[in-house]
mmCIF file of C-alpha atoms in Angstrom:
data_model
loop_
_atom_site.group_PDB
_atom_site.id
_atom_site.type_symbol
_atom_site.label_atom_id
_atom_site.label_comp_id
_atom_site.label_asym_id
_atom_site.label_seq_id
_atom_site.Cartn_x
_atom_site.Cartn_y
_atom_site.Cartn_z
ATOM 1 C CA UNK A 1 19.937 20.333 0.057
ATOM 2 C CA UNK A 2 16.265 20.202 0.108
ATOM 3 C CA UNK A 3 15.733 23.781 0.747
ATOM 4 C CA UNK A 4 18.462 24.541 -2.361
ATOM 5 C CA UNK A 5 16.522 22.614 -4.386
ATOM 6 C CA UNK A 6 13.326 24.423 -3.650
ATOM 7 C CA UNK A 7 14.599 28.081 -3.560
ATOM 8 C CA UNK A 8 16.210 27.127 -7.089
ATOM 9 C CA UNK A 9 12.686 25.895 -8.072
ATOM 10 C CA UNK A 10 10.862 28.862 -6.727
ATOM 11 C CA UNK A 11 13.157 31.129 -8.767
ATOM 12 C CA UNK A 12 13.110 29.401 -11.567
ATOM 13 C CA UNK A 13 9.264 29.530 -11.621
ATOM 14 C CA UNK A 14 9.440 33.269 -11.223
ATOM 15 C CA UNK A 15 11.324 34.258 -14.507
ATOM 16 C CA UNK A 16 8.956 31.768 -16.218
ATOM 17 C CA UNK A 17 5.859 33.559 -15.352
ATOM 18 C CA UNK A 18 7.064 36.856 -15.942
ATOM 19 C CA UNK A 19 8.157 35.794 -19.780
ATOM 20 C CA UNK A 20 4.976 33.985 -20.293
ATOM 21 C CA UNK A 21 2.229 36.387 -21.352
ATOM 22 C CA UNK A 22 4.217 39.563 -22.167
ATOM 23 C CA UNK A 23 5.580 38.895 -25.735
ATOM 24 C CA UNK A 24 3.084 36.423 -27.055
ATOM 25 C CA UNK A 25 0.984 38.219 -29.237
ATOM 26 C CA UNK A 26 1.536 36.175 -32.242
ATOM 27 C CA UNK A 27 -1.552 34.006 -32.255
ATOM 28 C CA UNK A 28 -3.427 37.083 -31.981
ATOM 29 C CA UNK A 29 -2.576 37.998 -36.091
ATOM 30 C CA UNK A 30 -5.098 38.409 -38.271
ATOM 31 C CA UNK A 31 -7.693 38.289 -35.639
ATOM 32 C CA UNK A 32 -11.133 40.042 -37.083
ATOM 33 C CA UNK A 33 -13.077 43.025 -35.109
ATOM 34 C CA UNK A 34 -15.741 41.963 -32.913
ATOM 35 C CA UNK A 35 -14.162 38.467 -32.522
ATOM 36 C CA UNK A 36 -14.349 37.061 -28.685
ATOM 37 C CA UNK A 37 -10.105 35.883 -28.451
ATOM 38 C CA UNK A 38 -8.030 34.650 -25.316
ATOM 39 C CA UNK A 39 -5.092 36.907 -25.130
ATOM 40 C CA UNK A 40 -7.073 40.075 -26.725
ATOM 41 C CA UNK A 41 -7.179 40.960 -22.803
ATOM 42 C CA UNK A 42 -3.748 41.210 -22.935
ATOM 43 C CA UNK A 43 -2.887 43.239 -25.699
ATOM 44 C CA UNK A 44 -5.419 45.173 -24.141
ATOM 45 C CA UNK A 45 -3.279 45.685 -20.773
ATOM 46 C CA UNK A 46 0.234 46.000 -23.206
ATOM 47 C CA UNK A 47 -1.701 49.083 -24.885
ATOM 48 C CA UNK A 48 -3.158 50.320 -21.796
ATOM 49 C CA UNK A 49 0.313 50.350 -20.298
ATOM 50 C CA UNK A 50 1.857 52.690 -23.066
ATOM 51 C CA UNK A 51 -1.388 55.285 -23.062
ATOM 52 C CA UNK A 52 -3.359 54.027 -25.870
ATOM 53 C CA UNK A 53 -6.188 52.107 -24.022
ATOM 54 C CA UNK A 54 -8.003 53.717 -21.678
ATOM 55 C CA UNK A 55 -9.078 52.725 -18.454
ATOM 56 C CA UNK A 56 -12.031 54.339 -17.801
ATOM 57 C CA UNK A 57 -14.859 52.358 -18.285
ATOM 58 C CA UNK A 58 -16.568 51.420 -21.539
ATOM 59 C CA UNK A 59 -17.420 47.612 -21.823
ATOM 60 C CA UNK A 60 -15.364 46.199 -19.483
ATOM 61 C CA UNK A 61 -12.018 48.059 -20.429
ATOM 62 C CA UNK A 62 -11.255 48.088 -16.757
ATOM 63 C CA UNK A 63 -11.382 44.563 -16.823
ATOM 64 C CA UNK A 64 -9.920 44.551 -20.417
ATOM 65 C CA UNK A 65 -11.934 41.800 -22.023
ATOM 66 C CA UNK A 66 -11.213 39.372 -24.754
ATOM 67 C CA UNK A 67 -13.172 41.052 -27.347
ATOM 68 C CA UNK A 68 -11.513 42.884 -29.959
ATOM 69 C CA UNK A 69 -14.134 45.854 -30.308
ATOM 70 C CA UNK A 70 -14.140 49.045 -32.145
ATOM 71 C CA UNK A 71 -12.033 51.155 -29.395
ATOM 72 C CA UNK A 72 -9.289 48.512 -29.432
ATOM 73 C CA UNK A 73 -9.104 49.109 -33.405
ATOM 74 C CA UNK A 74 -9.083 52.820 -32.706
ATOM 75 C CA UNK A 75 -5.810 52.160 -30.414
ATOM 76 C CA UNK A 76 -4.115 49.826 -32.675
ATOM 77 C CA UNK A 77 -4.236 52.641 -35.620
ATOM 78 C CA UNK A 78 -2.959 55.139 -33.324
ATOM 79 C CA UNK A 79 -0.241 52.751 -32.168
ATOM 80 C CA UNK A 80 0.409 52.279 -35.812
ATOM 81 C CA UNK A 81 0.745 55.860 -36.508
ATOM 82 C CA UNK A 82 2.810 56.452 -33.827
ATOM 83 C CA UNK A 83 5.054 54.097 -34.613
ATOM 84 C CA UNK A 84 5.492 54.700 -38.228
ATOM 85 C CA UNK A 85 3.816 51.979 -39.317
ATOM 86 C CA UNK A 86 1.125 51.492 -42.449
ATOM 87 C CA UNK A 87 -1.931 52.890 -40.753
ATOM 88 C CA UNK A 88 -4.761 49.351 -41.213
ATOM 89 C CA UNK A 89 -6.475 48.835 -37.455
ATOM 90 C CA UNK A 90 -5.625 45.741 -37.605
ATOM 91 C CA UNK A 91 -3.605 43.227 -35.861
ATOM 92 C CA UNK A 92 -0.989 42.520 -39.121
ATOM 93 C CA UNK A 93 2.513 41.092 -38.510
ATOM 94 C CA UNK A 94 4.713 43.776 -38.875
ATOM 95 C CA UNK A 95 2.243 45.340 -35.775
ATOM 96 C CA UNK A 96 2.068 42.123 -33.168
ATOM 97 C CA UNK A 97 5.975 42.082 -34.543
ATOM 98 C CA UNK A 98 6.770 45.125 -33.153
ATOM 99 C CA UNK A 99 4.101 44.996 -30.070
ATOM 100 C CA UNK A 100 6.239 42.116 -29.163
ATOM 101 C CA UNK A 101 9.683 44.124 -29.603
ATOM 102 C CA UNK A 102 11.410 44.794 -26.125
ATOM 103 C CA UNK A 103 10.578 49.098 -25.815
ATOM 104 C CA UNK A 104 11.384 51.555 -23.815
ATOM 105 C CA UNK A 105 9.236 51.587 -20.669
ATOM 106 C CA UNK A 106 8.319 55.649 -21.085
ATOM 107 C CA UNK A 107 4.678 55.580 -22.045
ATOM 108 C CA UNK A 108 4.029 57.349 -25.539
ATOM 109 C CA UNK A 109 0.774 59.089 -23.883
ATOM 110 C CA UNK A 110 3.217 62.207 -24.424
ATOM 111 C CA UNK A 111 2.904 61.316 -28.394
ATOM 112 C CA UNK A 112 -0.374 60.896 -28.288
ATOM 113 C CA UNK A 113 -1.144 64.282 -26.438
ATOM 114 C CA UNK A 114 0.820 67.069 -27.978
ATOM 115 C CA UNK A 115 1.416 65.017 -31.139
ATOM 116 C CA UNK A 116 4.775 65.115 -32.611
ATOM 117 C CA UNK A 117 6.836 67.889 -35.072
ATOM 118 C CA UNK A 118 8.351 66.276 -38.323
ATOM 119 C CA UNK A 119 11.803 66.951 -39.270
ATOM 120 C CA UNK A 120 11.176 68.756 -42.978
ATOM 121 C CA UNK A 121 13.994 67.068 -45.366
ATOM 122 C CA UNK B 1 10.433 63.894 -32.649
ATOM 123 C CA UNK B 2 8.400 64.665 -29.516
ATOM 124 C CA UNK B 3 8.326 66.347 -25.940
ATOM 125 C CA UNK B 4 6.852 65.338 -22.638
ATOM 126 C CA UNK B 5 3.740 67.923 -21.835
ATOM 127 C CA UNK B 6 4.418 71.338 -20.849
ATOM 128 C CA UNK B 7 8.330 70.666 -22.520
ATOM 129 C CA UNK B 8 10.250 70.757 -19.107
ATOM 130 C CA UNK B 9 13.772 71.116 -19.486
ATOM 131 C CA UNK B 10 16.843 71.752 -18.108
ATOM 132 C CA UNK B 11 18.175 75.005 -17.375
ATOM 133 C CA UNK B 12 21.740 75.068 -16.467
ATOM 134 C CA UNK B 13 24.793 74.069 -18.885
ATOM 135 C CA UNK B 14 25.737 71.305 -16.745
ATOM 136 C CA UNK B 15 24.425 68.222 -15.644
ATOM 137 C CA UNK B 16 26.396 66.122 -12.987
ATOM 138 C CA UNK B 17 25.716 62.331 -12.898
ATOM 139 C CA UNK B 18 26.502 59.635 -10.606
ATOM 140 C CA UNK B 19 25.605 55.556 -10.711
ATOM 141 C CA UNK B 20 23.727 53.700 -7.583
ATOM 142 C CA UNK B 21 26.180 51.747 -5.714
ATOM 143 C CA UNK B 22 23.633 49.178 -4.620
ATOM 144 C CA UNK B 23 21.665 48.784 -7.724
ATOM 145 C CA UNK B 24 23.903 47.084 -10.418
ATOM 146 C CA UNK B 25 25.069 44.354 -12.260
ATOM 147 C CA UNK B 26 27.551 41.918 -11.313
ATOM 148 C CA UNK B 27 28.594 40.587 -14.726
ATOM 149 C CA UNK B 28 29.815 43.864 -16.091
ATOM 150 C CA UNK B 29 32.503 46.444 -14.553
ATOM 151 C CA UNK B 30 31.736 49.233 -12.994
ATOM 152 C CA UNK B 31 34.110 50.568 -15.777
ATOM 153 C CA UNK B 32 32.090 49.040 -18.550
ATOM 154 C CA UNK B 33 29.277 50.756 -17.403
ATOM 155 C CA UNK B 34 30.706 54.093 -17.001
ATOM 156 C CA UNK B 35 32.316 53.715 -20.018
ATOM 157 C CA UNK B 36 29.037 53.153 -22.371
ATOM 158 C CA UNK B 37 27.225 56.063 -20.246
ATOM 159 C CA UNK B 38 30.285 59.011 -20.780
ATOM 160 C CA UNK B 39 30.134 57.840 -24.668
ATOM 161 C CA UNK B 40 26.139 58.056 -24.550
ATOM 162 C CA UNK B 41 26.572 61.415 -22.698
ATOM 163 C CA UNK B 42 28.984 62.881 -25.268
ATOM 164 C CA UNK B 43 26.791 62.306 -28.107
ATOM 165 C CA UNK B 44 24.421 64.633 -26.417
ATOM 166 C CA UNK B 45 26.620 67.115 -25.140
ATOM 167 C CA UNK B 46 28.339 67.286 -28.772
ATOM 168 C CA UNK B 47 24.926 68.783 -30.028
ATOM 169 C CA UNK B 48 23.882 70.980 -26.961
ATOM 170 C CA UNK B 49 25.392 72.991 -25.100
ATOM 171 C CA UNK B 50 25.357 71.242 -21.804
ATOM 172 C CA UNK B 51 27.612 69.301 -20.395
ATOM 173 C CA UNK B 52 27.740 66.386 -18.013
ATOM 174 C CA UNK B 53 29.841 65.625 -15.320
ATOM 175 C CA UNK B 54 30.395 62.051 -13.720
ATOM 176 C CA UNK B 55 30.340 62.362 -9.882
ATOM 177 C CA UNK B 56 30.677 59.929 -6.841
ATOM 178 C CA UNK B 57 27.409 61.250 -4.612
ATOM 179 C CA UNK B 58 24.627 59.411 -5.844
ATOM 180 C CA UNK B 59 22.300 61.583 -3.762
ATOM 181 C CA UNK B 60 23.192 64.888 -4.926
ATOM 182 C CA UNK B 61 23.864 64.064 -8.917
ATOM 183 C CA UNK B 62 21.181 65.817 -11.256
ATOM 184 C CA UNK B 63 21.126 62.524 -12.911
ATOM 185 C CA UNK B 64 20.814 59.158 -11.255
ATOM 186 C CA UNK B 65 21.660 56.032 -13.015
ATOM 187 C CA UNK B 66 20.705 52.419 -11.465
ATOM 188 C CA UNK B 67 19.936 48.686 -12.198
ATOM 189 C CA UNK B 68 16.517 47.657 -10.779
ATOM 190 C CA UNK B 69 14.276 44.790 -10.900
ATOM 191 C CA UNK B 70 10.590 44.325 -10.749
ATOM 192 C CA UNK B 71 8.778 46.757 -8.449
ATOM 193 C CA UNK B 72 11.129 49.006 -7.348
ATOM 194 C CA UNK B 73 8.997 51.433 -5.706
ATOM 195 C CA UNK B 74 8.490 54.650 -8.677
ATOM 196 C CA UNK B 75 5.129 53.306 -9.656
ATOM 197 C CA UNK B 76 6.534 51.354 -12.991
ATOM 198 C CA UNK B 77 7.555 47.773 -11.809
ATOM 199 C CA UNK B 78 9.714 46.347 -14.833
ATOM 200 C CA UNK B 79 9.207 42.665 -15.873
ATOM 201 C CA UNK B 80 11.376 40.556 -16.695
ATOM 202 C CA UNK B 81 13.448 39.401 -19.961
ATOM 203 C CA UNK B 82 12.795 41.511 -22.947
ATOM 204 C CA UNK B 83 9.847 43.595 -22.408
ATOM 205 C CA UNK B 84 10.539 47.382 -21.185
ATOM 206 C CA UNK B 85 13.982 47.329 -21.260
ATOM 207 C CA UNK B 86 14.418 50.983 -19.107
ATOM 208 C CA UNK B 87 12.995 54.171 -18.316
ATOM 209 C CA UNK B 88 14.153 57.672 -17.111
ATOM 210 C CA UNK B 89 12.050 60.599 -16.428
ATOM 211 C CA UNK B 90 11.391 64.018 -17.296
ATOM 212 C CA UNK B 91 13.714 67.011 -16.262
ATOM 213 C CA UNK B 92 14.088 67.833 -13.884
ATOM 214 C CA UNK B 93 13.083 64.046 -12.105
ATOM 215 C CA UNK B 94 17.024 63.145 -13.475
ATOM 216 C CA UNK B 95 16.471 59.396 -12.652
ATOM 217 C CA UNK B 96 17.392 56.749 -15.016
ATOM 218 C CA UNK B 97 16.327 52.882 -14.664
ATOM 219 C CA UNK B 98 17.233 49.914 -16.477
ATOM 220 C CA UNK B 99 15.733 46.832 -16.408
ATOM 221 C CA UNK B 100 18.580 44.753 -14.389
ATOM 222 C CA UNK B 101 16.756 41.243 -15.596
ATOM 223 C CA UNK B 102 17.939 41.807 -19.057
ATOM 224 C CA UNK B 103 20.795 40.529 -20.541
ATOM 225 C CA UNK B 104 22.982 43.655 -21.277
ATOM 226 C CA UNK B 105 26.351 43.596 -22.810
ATOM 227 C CA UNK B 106 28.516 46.442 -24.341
ATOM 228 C CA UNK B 107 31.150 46.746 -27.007
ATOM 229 C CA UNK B 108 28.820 44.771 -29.567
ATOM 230 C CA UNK B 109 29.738 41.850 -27.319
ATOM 231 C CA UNK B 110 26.429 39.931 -28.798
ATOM 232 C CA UNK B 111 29.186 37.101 -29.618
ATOM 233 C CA UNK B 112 30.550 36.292 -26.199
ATOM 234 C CA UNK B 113 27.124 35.242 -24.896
ATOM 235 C CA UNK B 114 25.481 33.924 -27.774
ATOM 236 C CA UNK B 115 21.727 35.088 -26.177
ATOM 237 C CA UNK B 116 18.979 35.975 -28.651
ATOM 238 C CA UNK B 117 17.967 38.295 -26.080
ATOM 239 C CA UNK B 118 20.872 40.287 -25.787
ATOM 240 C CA UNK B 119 20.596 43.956 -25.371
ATOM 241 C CA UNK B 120 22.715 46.986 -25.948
ATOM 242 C CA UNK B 121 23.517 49.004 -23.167
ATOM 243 C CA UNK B 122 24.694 52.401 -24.703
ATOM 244 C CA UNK B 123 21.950 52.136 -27.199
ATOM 245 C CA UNK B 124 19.183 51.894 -24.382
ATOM 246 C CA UNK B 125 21.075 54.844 -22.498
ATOM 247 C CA UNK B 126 21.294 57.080 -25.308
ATOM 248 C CA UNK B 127 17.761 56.654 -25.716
ATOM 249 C CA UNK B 128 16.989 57.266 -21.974
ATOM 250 C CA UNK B 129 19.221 60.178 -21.906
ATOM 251 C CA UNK B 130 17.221 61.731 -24.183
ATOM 252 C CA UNK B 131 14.485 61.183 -22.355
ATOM 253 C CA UNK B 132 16.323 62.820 -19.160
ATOM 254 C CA UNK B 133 16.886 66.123 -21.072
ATOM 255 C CA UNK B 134 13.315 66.367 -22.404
ATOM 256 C CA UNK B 135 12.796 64.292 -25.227
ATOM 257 C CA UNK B 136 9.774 61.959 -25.981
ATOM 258 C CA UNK B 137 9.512 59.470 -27.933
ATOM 259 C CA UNK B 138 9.841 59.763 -32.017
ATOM 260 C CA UNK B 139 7.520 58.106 -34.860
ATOM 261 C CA UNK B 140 11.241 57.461 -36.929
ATOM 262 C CA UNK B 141 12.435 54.062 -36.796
ATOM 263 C CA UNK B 142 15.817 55.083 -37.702
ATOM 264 C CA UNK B 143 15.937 57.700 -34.822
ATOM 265 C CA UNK B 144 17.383 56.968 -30.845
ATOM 266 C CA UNK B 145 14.515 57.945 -29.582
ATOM 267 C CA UNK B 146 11.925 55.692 -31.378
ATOM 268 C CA UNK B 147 10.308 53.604 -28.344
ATOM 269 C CA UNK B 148 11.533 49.762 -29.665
ATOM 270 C CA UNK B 149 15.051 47.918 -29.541
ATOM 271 C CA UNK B 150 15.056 44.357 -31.077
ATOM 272 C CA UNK B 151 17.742 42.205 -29.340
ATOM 273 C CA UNK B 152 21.401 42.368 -30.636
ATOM 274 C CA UNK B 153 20.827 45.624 -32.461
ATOM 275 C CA UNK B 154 22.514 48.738 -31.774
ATOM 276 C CA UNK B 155 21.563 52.251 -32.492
ATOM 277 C CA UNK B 156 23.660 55.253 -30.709
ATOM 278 C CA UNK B 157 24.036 57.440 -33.826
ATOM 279 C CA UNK B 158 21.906 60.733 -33.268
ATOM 280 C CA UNK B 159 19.825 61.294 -36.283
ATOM 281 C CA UNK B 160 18.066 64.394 -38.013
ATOM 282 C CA UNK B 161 15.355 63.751 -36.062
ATOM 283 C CA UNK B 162 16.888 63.401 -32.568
ATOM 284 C CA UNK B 163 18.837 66.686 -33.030
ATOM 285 C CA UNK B 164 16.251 68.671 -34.335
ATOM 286 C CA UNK B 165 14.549 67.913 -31.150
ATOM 287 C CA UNK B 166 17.197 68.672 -28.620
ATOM 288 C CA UNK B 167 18.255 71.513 -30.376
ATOM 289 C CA UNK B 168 14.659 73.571 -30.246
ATOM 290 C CA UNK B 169 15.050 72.725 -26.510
ATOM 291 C CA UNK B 170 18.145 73.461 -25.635
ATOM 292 C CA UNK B 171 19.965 75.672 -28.525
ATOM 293 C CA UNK B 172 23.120 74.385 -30.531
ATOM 294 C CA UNK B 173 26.441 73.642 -28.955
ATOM 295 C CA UNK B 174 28.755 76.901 -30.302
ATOM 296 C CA UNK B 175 30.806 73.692 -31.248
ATOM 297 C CA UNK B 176 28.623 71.894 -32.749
ATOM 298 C CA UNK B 177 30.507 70.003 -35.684
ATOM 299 C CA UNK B 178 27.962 68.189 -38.429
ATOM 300 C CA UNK B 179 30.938 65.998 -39.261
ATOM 301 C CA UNK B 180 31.081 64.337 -36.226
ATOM 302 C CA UNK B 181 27.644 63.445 -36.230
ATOM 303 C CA UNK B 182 26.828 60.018 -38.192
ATOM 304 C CA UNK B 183 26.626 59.147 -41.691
ATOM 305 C CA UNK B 184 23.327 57.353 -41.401
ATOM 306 C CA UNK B 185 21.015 58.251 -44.254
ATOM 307 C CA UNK B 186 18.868 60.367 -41.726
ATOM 308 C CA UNK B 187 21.839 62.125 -39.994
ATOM 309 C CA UNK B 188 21.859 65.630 -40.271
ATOM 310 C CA UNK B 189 24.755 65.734 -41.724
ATOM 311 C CA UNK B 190 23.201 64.701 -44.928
ATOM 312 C CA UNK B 191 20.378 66.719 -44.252
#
């Protein structure tokens, strides 16, 4: 009964970490360039993970840091373009909304590289 | 609409798929399943002129089709609830994940379980389909193949944007009908 109890625990504990720090961008609204904010690391990674940050160096972008610098704005207005959203660099609500939407897990480096064709109406 | 670099494709005019027998869900049919993926397929194969054909060896299908979770060994561990929902590769790769932490359901069956996190299976495969056949992702909201999904939505209607993409790819189907493709204010239809 013990051991039940613990393997439910254990799993339990799992799914809780994994939900934690993926979708909770929403404190980070509003936040200013060249501000020094917990979590900024993290949309850092989130970004990184879909092609728009990249890893090679810089100031601490392997580590990702928590400082929202000029290259992170530079990857939130390409984000923002990509995604058909107003073009601002900045971290507005209808961008953390959507950087918090579940996606599909295909990077969009391939959007970013050969850019995309428009469908003339 | 988009491509993955270098714009691989596929070059025959039919595709044969088959689902893992080990990785899938236990809370929906088999026939669910297969059910959501041949509708996802024929919206595809209404446009193009490829077909696809369900088959029983997993090993030898163009296209594979499986529930994973977390690491699952192709370099792009999923992650739990919400998140990235799936992913499929480039032709001629043919595999096709989906996120088997997620609550899916089928048949706009958001009711029955009452989750705010439920997601729609034939929307995510239509997407990832078109990301099987050479697709990338599109800047159109409206369009399948626009990279986000918000829980309890659905979108499996191909739009202007999705066919004009498949189509410089892969050529129209000689049947191609515009009526039977959706009434959405971007379908092609009204186009």
């Amino acid at each position: 009964r013990h051991l039940a109890e613990e393997a439910t625990a254990k799993a339990t504990q799992t799914i809780h970490v994994s939900n934690a720090t993926w979708h909770d961008f929403s404190r980070l609204v509003d936040v200013q360039v060249g501000s020094h904010v917990s979590g900024v690391s993290e949309l850092k990674r989130y970004l990184h993970r879909f092609g728009y940050v990249k890893d090679d160096g810089g100031d601490g972008m392997k580590n990702f840091s928590d400082v929202f610098d000029g290259r992170l704005e530079t990857a939130i207005s390409l984000y923002q373009q990509n995604l058909g959203l107003p073009i601002t660099g900045r971290l507005d609500m209808s961008t953390v909304t959507l950087m918090s939407s579940p996606r599909c897990g295909v990077s969009d480096t391939h959007m970013i590289n050969a850019g995309f064709h428009t469908t003339a109406h | 609409y988009t491509y993955f670099g270098g714009k691989p494709k596929w070059n025959q005019d039919k595709l044969t798929y088959a689902f893992s027998e080990t990785h899938k869900l236990d809370y929906l049919t088999s026939d669910d399943v297969r059910t959501v993926f041949r509708r996802a397929f024929d919206q595809w194969a209404s446009v193009i002129p490829v077909s696809f054909e369900e088959v029983d060896d997993y090993t030898t299908a163009d296209l594979k089709i499986g529930f994973f979770a977390g690491d699952h060994g192709d370099g792009q561990p999923f992650d739990g609830v919400l998140g990235t929902l799936a992913h499929a590769f480039a032709p001629e790769n043919g595999r096709l994940h989906l996120d088997a932490a997620e609550t899916w359901v089928v048949d706009d069956d958001f009711g029955s379980k009452g989750s705010t996190v439920a997601v729609d299976l034939e929307s995510v495969a239509t997407h990832e389909i078109g990301h099987l056949l050479g697709l990338g992702h599109s800047s159109q909201e409206s369009a399948v193949m626009y990279p986000s999904l918000r829980p309890r939505t659905k979108k499996v209607d191909l739009t202007v944007d999705d066919v004009a993409g498949v189509l410089k790819l892969y050529g129209a189907n000689p049947k191609l009908r515009l009526d039977s493709l959706t009434e959405s204010e971007n379908s092609i239809k009204n186009g």
